[in-house]
C-alpha cells in the first residue's frame, strides 16, 4: 500500500518534494540573497550589475518566445499517423484514471463524457479514484450508471492527501499498456485515446508521454469573471497551442499539464509514478521522464475545460501551481544526472521563467507607476531607462504575440482590449506568487482544491457546421 501511494518519494527523498529545501540549498539561498542585498546597499555599482543581469535574463525570455512563435508551425494532419478505422485493428489496453474529491456536482457529467470515449470497450479499463472519507462522492459514483469498464476505486486514508497519491494508488492496480489522466471537469475529444495509441505504436519505445492540448471554454453566458476567464484561456492557448508543440518539435522536455497526458505504463512504473508530495506533480514528471532518457510529445485532439471562475477560486489554484513550480525547481536543482544543457534550458525557460515572471510583474508595474506619478507631481515628463524600457516593451509584445497566436490556433479571438487587460492580470500573478511563497513555508504539501460545477449544455442552434454534430452527439 505504501509503495502504491508514495513510491517515488520513498525511493529517494532528495528527488521528491517531500523535502522542500536541503540544508545545502537553504545555506546557498541565504548566502546569495544576503550577498546581493549587502553588495547593493554598500556599492551602487553592484546594484547596477544585478539589474543588468535581470534585464539580460528577461530579454532572453522575450527572444525565446519569439523563437517559439517562429517554430510554432501547426503539424499538418497528413504528417500524423492515420488512426486505424478497421474494427479488426489490434489496440493496446488503455487505463483511464480520474482522481476526484468532493465532486458530486460534476460527477454525472464526467461519467457521461468518459462513456463517449471512442475506443474498443474490451481494451478499456477505468478508475474513479475516490478518497475514503469522501462519502458523498463515493455514494454518487456507486449509484450512477457507468460503463462496465469504469470502476470505483477507494483510496485508503494516508498522507499526503493529494491527487498524485491517488493516481499512484490506481497505477499500482492498473492492467493497461497505456494510461491517461482526466480531471473532474474535463471533456476529452472522443478520439483522443485512439490518436495517442496510434502515435505510441508508430514512434517506438523511446516516446514515453503524449500531452493533449487543453482548451478553455466558457458556456456560462453570465460569467461572473469574464476578465479572468479570457485571460486564463489565453494563457492556456499560448502554452498548449504554441509553446509545448514547439518544444516537442525541438525535442526538449516540458512541464506536463495536470490532465490529458498519456503514458506508457511500464515507463511510468519504472519512474516510481508521480511524486505524491509535489502539488504540481505534472510539471515534475515531465522532467523526470527526460532524465530517464525518454521523449515527450504532443497530440492534436483536445480536452475542453471550463475556467476556474472568479478571483476567490482562481487565486488558490494559481497559488498551488506556483507553489508546485517552486517545489519542482527545488527538486530538480538538487541533482544533475540526465538533465544536460537542453534539459536545464527547458527547465529555466518554462518553470523558472514562470516563477520569475510572476514574482516581478507587480514590482515592474509599481516601479513604472511610481516613476510616472513622481514626474507628474514634479511637472515634467517621466524619464525611463532606455535599456529597461526596451526590455519591458519587448517582453510584453512577445507575450502578447504568443497569446494571440495560441488563441487564434484554438479558434478564439484575442484583441487589443485583451492585451491591455493582461497587464492587470499579470499583477494578479504576483499576488499568487506571494501567497505561494508563504504556503510553501507553512503548508508545503497542502492541496488547494478547486471546486467545480457542471457545465450548462451548449445551445446547438447557435453552432454551425461540423461542431453542431459533435454538440448534438
Coordinates of C-alpha atoms in Angstrom, one line a residue:
X1 CA 0.0 0.0 0.0
X2 CA 2.8 2.4 0.9
X3 CA 4.6 1.6 -2.3
X4 CA 1.4 2.3 -4.3
X5 CA 1.0 5.8 -2.9
X6 CA 4.4 7.3 -2.1
X7 CA 6.7 5.2 -4.3
X8 CA 8.7 8.0 -5.9
X9 CA 9.1 9.8 -2.5
X10 CA 10.3 6.6 -0.8
X11 CA 12.8 5.7 -3.5
X12 CA 14.9 8.8 -3.0
X13 CA 13.7 11.6 -0.7
X14 CA 16.1 14.1 -2.3
X15 CA 14.4 13.6 -5.6
X16 CA 11.0 14.3 -4.1
X17 CA 9.2 17.4 -2.9
X18 CA 8.8 15.7 0.5
X19 CA 12.0 17.7 1.3
X20 CA 11.3 21.3 0.4
X21 CA 14.9 22.5 0.6
X22 CA 18.1 20.7 1.7
X23 CA 20.5 22.2 4.1
X24 CA 22.8 23.0 1.3
X25 CA 20.1 24.7 -0.7
X26 CA 19.0 26.7 2.3
X27 CA 22.5 27.9 3.0
X28 CA 23.1 28.7 -0.6
X29 CA 20.0 30.8 -1.0
X30 CA 20.7 32.6 2.2
X31 CA 24.3 33.5 1.1
X32 CA 23.1 34.6 -2.3
X33 CA 20.3 36.8 -1.0
X34 CA 22.5 38.3 1.7
X35 CA 25.3 38.9 -0.7
X36 CA 23.2 40.6 -3.3
X37 CA 21.3 42.8 -0.8
X38 CA 24.5 43.7 1.1
X39 CA 26.5 44.5 -2.1
X40 CA 23.7 46.6 -3.5
X41 CA 23.4 48.6 -0.3
X42 CA 27.1 49.2 0.1
X43 CA 28.0 49.6 -3.6
X44 CA 25.5 51.1 -6.1
X45 CA 27.6 49.6 -8.9
X46 CA 26.7 46.1 -7.6
X47 CA 23.0 47.0 -7.8
X48 CA 23.5 48.0 -11.4
X49 CA 25.1 44.7 -12.2
X50 CA 22.2 42.8 -10.6
X51 CA 19.7 44.9 -12.5
X52 CA 21.6 44.4 -15.8
X53 CA 21.6 40.6 -15.1
X54 CA 17.8 40.6 -14.7
X55 CA 17.4 42.6 -17.8
X56 CA 19.5 40.2 -19.8
X57 CA 17.5 37.3 -18.4
X58 CA 14.1 38.8 -19.3
X59 CA 15.4 39.9 -22.8
X60 CA 16.5 36.3 -23.3
X61 CA 13.0 35.2 -22.3
X62 CA 11.4 37.5 -24.9
X63 CA 13.8 36.2 -27.6
X64 CA 12.9 32.6 -26.6
X65 CA 9.2 33.4 -27.0
X66 CA 9.8 34.9 -30.4
X67 CA 11.7 31.8 -31.4
X68 CA 8.8 29.6 -30.3
X69 CA 6.5 31.7 -32.4
X70 CA 8.7 31.2 -35.4
X71 CA 8.9 27.5 -34.7
X72 CA 5.1 27.1 -34.0
X73 CA 4.0 25.7 -37.3
X74 CA 1.0 23.5 -36.8
X75 CA 1.8 19.9 -37.8
X76 CA -0.2 19.1 -40.9
X77 CA -2.7 16.3 -40.3
X78 CA -1.2 14.4 -43.3
X79 CA 2.1 14.0 -41.2
X80 CA 0.2 12.4 -38.3
X81 CA -0.2 8.6 -38.5
X82 CA -3.7 7.8 -39.6
X83 CA -6.0 6.3 -37.0
X84 CA -7.0 2.7 -37.9
X85 CA -10.7 2.6 -38.8
X86 CA -10.7 -1.2 -39.3
X87 CA -12.7 -2.9 -36.5
X88 CA -10.2 -5.8 -36.6
X89 CA -7.2 -3.5 -35.7
X90 CA -5.3 -4.5 -32.6
X91 CA -5.3 -1.8 -29.9
X92 CA -3.2 -1.7 -26.7
X93 CA -5.0 -2.0 -23.4
X94 CA -5.8 1.5 -22.1
X95 CA -6.4 2.6 -18.5
X96 CA -8.3 5.8 -17.8
X97 CA -8.0 7.4 -14.3
X98 CA -9.9 10.3 -12.8
X99 CA -8.8 11.2 -9.2
X100 CA -11.7 13.0 -7.6
X101 CA -12.5 14.6 -4.3
X102 CA -15.8 16.2 -3.4
X103 CA -17.1 16.2 -7.0
X104 CA -20.7 15.2 -6.7
X105 CA -21.9 18.2 -8.7
X106 CA -19.8 17.3 -11.8
X107 CA -19.6 13.5 -11.5
X108 CA -22.6 12.7 -13.7
X109 CA -21.3 14.9 -16.5
X110 CA -17.8 13.3 -16.2
X111 CA -19.1 9.8 -16.4
X112 CA -21.2 10.7 -19.4
X113 CA -18.1 12.2 -21.1
X114 CA -15.9 9.2 -20.3
X115 CA -18.6 6.9 -21.7
X116 CA -18.4 8.8 -25.0
X117 CA -14.7 7.8 -25.4
X118 CA -14.3 6.1 -28.8
X119 CA -12.1 3.1 -28.0
X120 CA -12.8 -0.7 -28.0
X121 CA -14.5 -1.3 -24.7
X122 CA -12.8 -4.7 -24.3
X123 CA -9.5 -2.8 -24.4
X124 CA -10.5 -0.2 -21.8
X125 CA -10.1 -0.1 -18.1
X126 CA -11.1 2.9 -15.9
X127 CA -10.9 4.0 -12.3
X128 CA -12.7 6.7 -10.5
X129 CA -10.1 7.1 -7.7
X130 CA -12.0 8.5 -4.7
X131 CA -10.7 9.3 -1.2
X132 CA -12.1 7.0 1.6
X133 CA -13.5 9.9 3.6
X134 CA -15.4 11.4 0.6
X135 CA -18.6 9.5 1.4
X136 CA -20.9 11.7 -0.8
X137 CA -18.9 11.2 -4.0
X138 CA -18.4 7.5 -3.4
X139 CA -22.2 7.1 -3.0
X140 CA -22.9 9.1 -6.1
X141 CA -20.4 7.1 -8.1
X142 CA -21.8 3.8 -7.0
X143 CA -25.4 4.9 -7.7
X144 CA -24.8 6.4 -11.2
X145 CA -24.9 4.2 -14.3
X146 CA -21.4 3.5 -15.5
X147 CA -19.9 1.6 -18.4
X148 CA -18.7 -1.9 -17.5
X149 CA -15.1 -0.9 -17.9
X150 CA -15.3 2.0 -15.4
X151 CA -14.8 1.0 -11.7
X152 CA -14.9 2.9 -8.4
X153 CA -11.5 2.7 -6.6
X154 CA -11.4 3.7 -3.0
X155 CA -8.1 5.3 -2.0
X156 CA -7.3 4.4 1.7
X157 CA -6.5 7.2 4.2
X158 CA -2.9 8.3 4.2
X159 CA -0.6 11.2 3.8
X160 CA -0.2 13.4 1.9
X161 CA -3.8 13.7 0.8
X162 CA -3.0 14.8 -2.8
X163 CA -4.1 13.9 -6.3
X164 CA -0.7 12.3 -7.2
X165 CA -1.0 9.9 -4.2
X166 CA -4.4 8.8 -5.5
X167 CA -3.0 8.4 -9.0
X168 CA -0.2 6.2 -7.7
X169 CA -2.7 4.0 -5.9
X170 CA -4.5 3.5 -9.2
X171 CA -1.3 3.0 -11.2
X172 CA -0.3 0.1 -8.9
X173 CA -3.6 -1.7 -9.7
X174 CA -4.0 -1.0 -13.4
X175 CA -3.6 -3.6 -16.1
X176 CA -3.2 -1.3 -19.1
X177 CA -0.3 -0.9 -21.5
X178 CA -1.1 2.8 -21.7
X179 CA -2.6 5.1 -19.1
X180 CA -4.2 8.6 -19.2
X181 CA -5.4 11.0 -16.6
X182 CA -8.5 13.2 -16.6
X183 CA -9.9 15.7 -14.1
X184 CA -13.4 16.0 -12.9
X185 CA -14.3 19.0 -15.2
X186 CA -12.7 17.5 -18.4
X187 CA -14.4 16.9 -21.7
X188 CA -11.9 15.0 -23.9
X189 CA -12.2 14.5 -27.6
X190 CA -13.7 11.0 -28.1
X191 CA -10.9 10.0 -30.4
X192 CA -8.1 11.2 -28.2
X193 CA -7.1 7.8 -26.9
X194 CA -7.0 6.4 -30.5
X195 CA -4.7 9.2 -31.6
X196 CA -2.4 8.7 -28.7
X197 CA -2.3 4.9 -29.1
X198 CA -1.5 5.3 -32.8
X199 CA 1.4 7.7 -32.0
X200 CA 2.8 5.3 -29.4
X201 CA 2.6 2.4 -31.8
X202 CA 4.3 4.3 -34.7
X203 CA 7.1 6.1 -32.7
X204 CA 8.7 3.4 -30.7
X205 CA 9.5 2.8 -27.1
X206 CA 11.5 6.0 -26.6
X207 CA 8.3 8.0 -26.6
X208 CA 7.1 7.8 -23.0
X209 CA 4.4 10.5 -22.8
X210 CA 2.0 12.5 -25.0
X211 CA 0.2 15.7 -23.9
X212 CA -3.1 16.6 -25.4
X213 CA -3.9 20.3 -25.8
X214 CA -6.2 21.7 -23.0
X215 CA -8.6 24.3 -24.3
X216 CA -10.7 26.6 -22.1
X217 CA -14.3 27.2 -23.0
X218 CA -16.9 29.1 -21.1
X219 CA -20.5 28.1 -21.8
X220 CA -21.9 30.2 -19.0
X221 CA -23.1 33.4 -20.8
X222 CA -23.5 35.2 -17.5
X223 CA -20.0 34.5 -16.2
X224 CA -19.1 36.5 -13.0
X225 CA -15.5 36.8 -14.1
X226 CA -15.2 37.4 -17.9
X227 CA -11.9 39.2 -17.4
X228 CA -10.2 36.3 -15.6
X229 CA -11.9 33.7 -18.0
X230 CA -10.5 35.3 -21.1
X231 CA -7.0 35.8 -19.7
X232 CA -6.9 32.3 -18.3
X233 CA -8.0 30.9 -21.7
X234 CA -5.3 33.0 -23.5
X235 CA -2.6 31.6 -21.1
X236 CA -3.7 28.0 -21.8
X237 CA -3.7 28.7 -25.6
X238 CA -0.2 30.2 -25.5
X239 CA 1.1 27.1 -23.6
X240 CA -0.7 24.2 -25.3
X241 CA -1.1 25.5 -28.8
X242 CA 2.3 27.2 -29.3
X243 CA 4.9 26.6 -26.6
X244 CA 4.5 22.8 -26.0
X245 CA 4.2 21.9 -29.7
X246 CA 7.3 23.9 -30.5
X247 CA 9.3 22.4 -27.6
X248 CA 8.2 18.9 -28.8
X249 CA 9.4 19.6 -32.3
X250 CA 12.7 20.8 -30.8
X251 CA 12.9 17.5 -28.8
X252 CA 13.0 19.4 -25.5
X253 CA 11.4 18.4 -22.2
X254 CA 8.5 20.4 -20.8
X255 CA 6.2 20.6 -17.8
X256 CA 3.1 18.5 -18.4
X257 CA -0.5 19.7 -17.9
X258 CA -2.3 18.2 -14.9
X259 CA -4.6 16.3 -17.1
X260 CA -4.9 14.6 -20.5
X261 CA -1.4 13.3 -20.5
X262 CA -0.9 9.7 -21.8
X263 CA 1.9 7.4 -20.6
X264 CA 3.4 4.0 -21.3
X265 CA 2.6 2.2 -18.1
X266 CA 6.0 0.3 -17.8
X267 CA 7.9 3.5 -18.1
X268 CA 5.7 5.3 -15.6
X269 CA 6.1 2.4 -13.1
X270 CA 9.9 2.3 -13.6
X271 CA 10.0 6.0 -12.7
X272 CA 8.0 5.3 -9.5
X273 CA 4.9 7.1 -10.7
X274 CA 4.0 10.6 -9.6
X275 CA 5.7 12.4 -6.7
X276 CA 2.9 12.4 -4.1
X277 CA 4.4 15.3 -2.3
X278 CA 4.6 17.7 -5.2
X279 CA 1.4 19.8 -5.7
X280 CA 2.2 20.2 -9.5
X281 CA 3.2 16.6 -10.0
X282 CA 2.7 17.0 -13.7
X283 CA 5.5 19.6 -14.1
X284 CA 7.9 17.5 -12.1
X285 CA 7.1 14.3 -14.0
X286 CA 7.8 15.8 -17.4
X287 CA 11.4 16.4 -16.4
X288 CA 11.9 13.1 -14.7
X289 CA 10.8 11.4 -17.9
X290 CA 13.5 13.4 -19.7
X291 CA 16.2 12.5 -17.1
X292 CA 15.4 8.8 -17.7
X293 CA 16.2 9.2 -21.4
X294 CA 12.7 9.2 -22.8
X295 CA 10.9 11.6 -25.1
X296 CA 7.8 13.7 -24.7
X297 CA 5.4 14.7 -27.4
X298 CA 2.0 16.3 -28.1
X299 CA -1.1 15.2 -29.9
X300 CA -3.8 17.3 -31.6
X301 CA -7.2 16.2 -30.3
X302 CA -8.0 18.4 -27.3
X303 CA -9.6 18.2 -23.9
X304 CA -12.0 21.1 -23.1
X305 CA -12.2 22.6 -19.6
X306 CA -14.1 25.5 -18.0
X307 CA -12.2 28.3 -16.5
X308 CA -11.7 28.3 -12.7
X309 CA -14.0 31.2 -12.2
X310 CA -13.8 34.4 -10.1
X311 CA -10.8 35.5 -8.0
X312 CA -11.7 33.5 -4.8
X313 CA -11.4 30.4 -7.0
X314 CA -8.7 31.4 -9.4
X315 CA -6.3 32.6 -6.7
X316 CA -6.0 29.3 -4.6
X317 CA -5.5 27.3 -7.9
X318 CA -2.8 29.7 -9.2
X319 CA -1.1 29.7 -5.7
X320 CA -0.9 25.9 -5.8
X321 CA 0.5 25.9 -9.3
X322 CA 3.2 28.4 -8.4
X323 CA 4.0 26.6 -5.1
X324 CA 4.4 23.4 -7.1
X325 CA 6.7 25.2 -9.6
X326 CA 8.8 26.3 -6.7
X327 CA 8.9 22.7 -5.4
X328 CA 9.8 21.4 -8.8
X329 CA 12.7 23.9 -9.1
X330 CA 13.9 22.9 -5.7
X331 CA 13.9 19.2 -6.5
X332 CA 15.4 19.4 -9.9
X333 CA 18.3 21.7 -8.9
X334 CA 19.4 19.2 -6.3
X335 CA 21.0 16.8 -8.7
X336 CA 22.2 16.9 -12.3
X337 CA 22.1 13.3 -13.7
X338 CA 20.3 13.0 -17.0
X339 CA 19.5 16.7 -17.4
X340 CA 22.1 18.1 -19.9
X341 CA 22.2 21.6 -21.2
X342 CA 18.9 21.0 -23.1
X343 CA 17.1 19.9 -20.0
X344 CA 18.4 22.9 -18.0
X345 CA 17.5 25.3 -20.7
X346 CA 13.9 23.9 -20.9
X347 CA 13.5 24.0 -17.1
X348 CA 14.7 27.6 -17.0
X349 CA 12.5 28.7 -19.9
X350 CA 9.3 27.1 -18.6
X351 CA 9.2 26.6 -14.8
X352 CA 11.9 29.1 -14.0
X353 CA 10.5 31.8 -16.3
X354 CA 7.0 31.2 -14.9
X355 CA 8.1 31.7 -11.4
X356 CA 10.4 34.7 -12.1
X357 CA 7.8 36.5 -14.2
X358 CA 5.1 36.1 -11.6
X359 CA 7.5 37.4 -8.9
X360 CA 8.4 40.6 -10.8
X361 CA 5.3 41.6 -12.7
X362 CA 3.8 43.7 -9.9
X363 CA 7.2 45.1 -9.0
X364 CA 7.7 46.4 -12.5
X365 CA 4.2 47.9 -12.6
X366 CA 4.7 49.6 -9.2
X367 CA 8.0 51.0 -10.4
X368 CA 6.6 52.4 -13.6
X369 CA 3.5 53.8 -11.8
X370 CA 5.6 55.5 -9.0
X371 CA 8.1 56.9 -11.6
X372 CA 5.3 58.3 -13.7
X373 CA 3.4 59.7 -10.7
X374 CA 6.6 61.4 -9.3
X375 CA 7.2 63.0 -12.7
X376 CA 3.7 64.3 -13.0
X377 CA 3.8 65.8 -9.5
X378 CA 7.2 67.4 -10.4
X379 CA 5.6 68.8 -13.6
X380 CA 7.9 67.0 -16.1
X381 CA 7.7 64.1 -18.4
X382 CA 8.7 60.7 -16.9
X383 CA 12.2 59.5 -17.8
X384 CA 12.6 55.8 -18.1
X385 CA 15.9 53.9 -18.6
X386 CA 16.3 53.2 -22.3
X387 CA 17.5 49.7 -21.8
X388 CA 14.9 49.0 -19.2
X389 CA 12.2 50.3 -21.5
X390 CA 13.4 48.1 -24.4
X391 CA 13.4 45.0 -22.2
X392 CA 9.9 45.8 -20.8
X393 CA 8.3 46.5 -24.1
X394 CA 10.0 43.5 -25.8
X395 CA 8.8 41.2 -23.1
X396 CA 5.2 42.5 -23.2
X397 CA 5.0 42.3 -27.0
X398 CA 6.5 38.8 -27.2
X399 CA 3.9 37.6 -24.6
X400 CA 1.1 39.3 -26.4
X401 CA 2.1 37.7 -29.7
X402 CA 2.4 34.3 -28.2
X403 CA -1.1 34.5 -26.7
X404 CA -2.5 35.9 -29.9
X405 CA -1.1 33.0 -32.0
X406 CA -2.3 30.5 -29.5
X407 CA -5.8 31.8 -29.2
X408 CA -6.1 32.0 -33.0
X409 CA -5.0 28.4 -33.3
X410 CA -7.5 27.3 -30.7
X411 CA -10.3 29.0 -32.7
X412 CA -10.8 32.1 -30.4
X413 CA -10.1 35.8 -30.6
X414 CA -7.5 37.9 -28.8
X415 CA -7.7 41.6 -29.4
X416 CA -6.3 44.9 -28.2
X417 CA -8.6 45.0 -25.2
X418 CA -7.4 41.6 -24.0
X419 CA -3.8 42.7 -24.5
X420 CA -4.2 45.8 -22.3
X421 CA -6.2 43.8 -19.7
X422 CA -3.4 41.3 -19.5
X423 CA -1.2 43.9 -17.7
X424 CA -3.6 43.9 -14.7
X425 CA -3.8 40.1 -14.9
X426 CA -0.1 39.7 -14.7
X427 CA -0.1 41.7 -11.4
X428 CA -2.5 39.2 -10.0
X429 CA 0.1 36.6 -10.8
X430 CA 2.4 38.4 -8.4
X431 CA -0.3 38.2 -5.7
X432 CA -0.5 34.5 -6.3
X433 CA 3.3 34.2 -6.1
X434 CA 3.4 35.9 -2.7
X435 CA 0.8 33.5 -1.5
X436 CA 2.7 30.6 -2.9
X437 CA 5.9 31.5 -1.1
X438 CA 4.1 31.8 2.2
X439 CA 2.3 28.5 1.7
X440 CA 5.5 26.8 0.7
X441 CA 7.0 27.7 4.0
X442 CA 4.0 26.8 6.2
X443 CA 1.9 24.3 4.2
X444 CA 4.2 22.9 1.5
X445 CA 2.1 19.8 0.8
X446 CA -1.4 21.1 1.3
X447 CA -3.6 20.7 -1.8
X448 CA -5.8 23.7 -2.6
X449 CA -8.9 22.1 -4.1
X450 CA -10.6 23.9 -6.9
X451 CA -14.4 23.4 -6.7
X452 CA -16.3 22.5 -10.0
X453 CA -19.8 22.8 -11.2
X454 CA -21.4 21.0 -14.1
X455 CA -21.3 22.9 -17.4
X456 CA -24.5 24.0 -19.0
X457 CA -25.4 22.2 -22.2
X458 CA -24.4 24.0 -25.4
X459 CA -27.0 25.9 -27.4
X460 CA -27.0 23.6 -30.5
X461 CA -29.0 26.1 -32.6
X462 CA -26.1 28.6 -32.2
X463 CA -23.5 26.2 -33.5
X464 CA -22.7 25.8 -37.2
X465 CA -21.3 23.1 -39.3
X466 CA -19.4 20.1 -38.0
X467 CA -19.4 21.4 -34.4
X468 CA -23.2 21.1 -34.4
X469 CA -22.9 17.4 -34.9
X470 CA -20.4 17.0 -32.1
X471 CA -22.6 19.1 -29.8
X472 CA -25.7 17.1 -30.6
X473 CA -23.8 13.8 -30.1

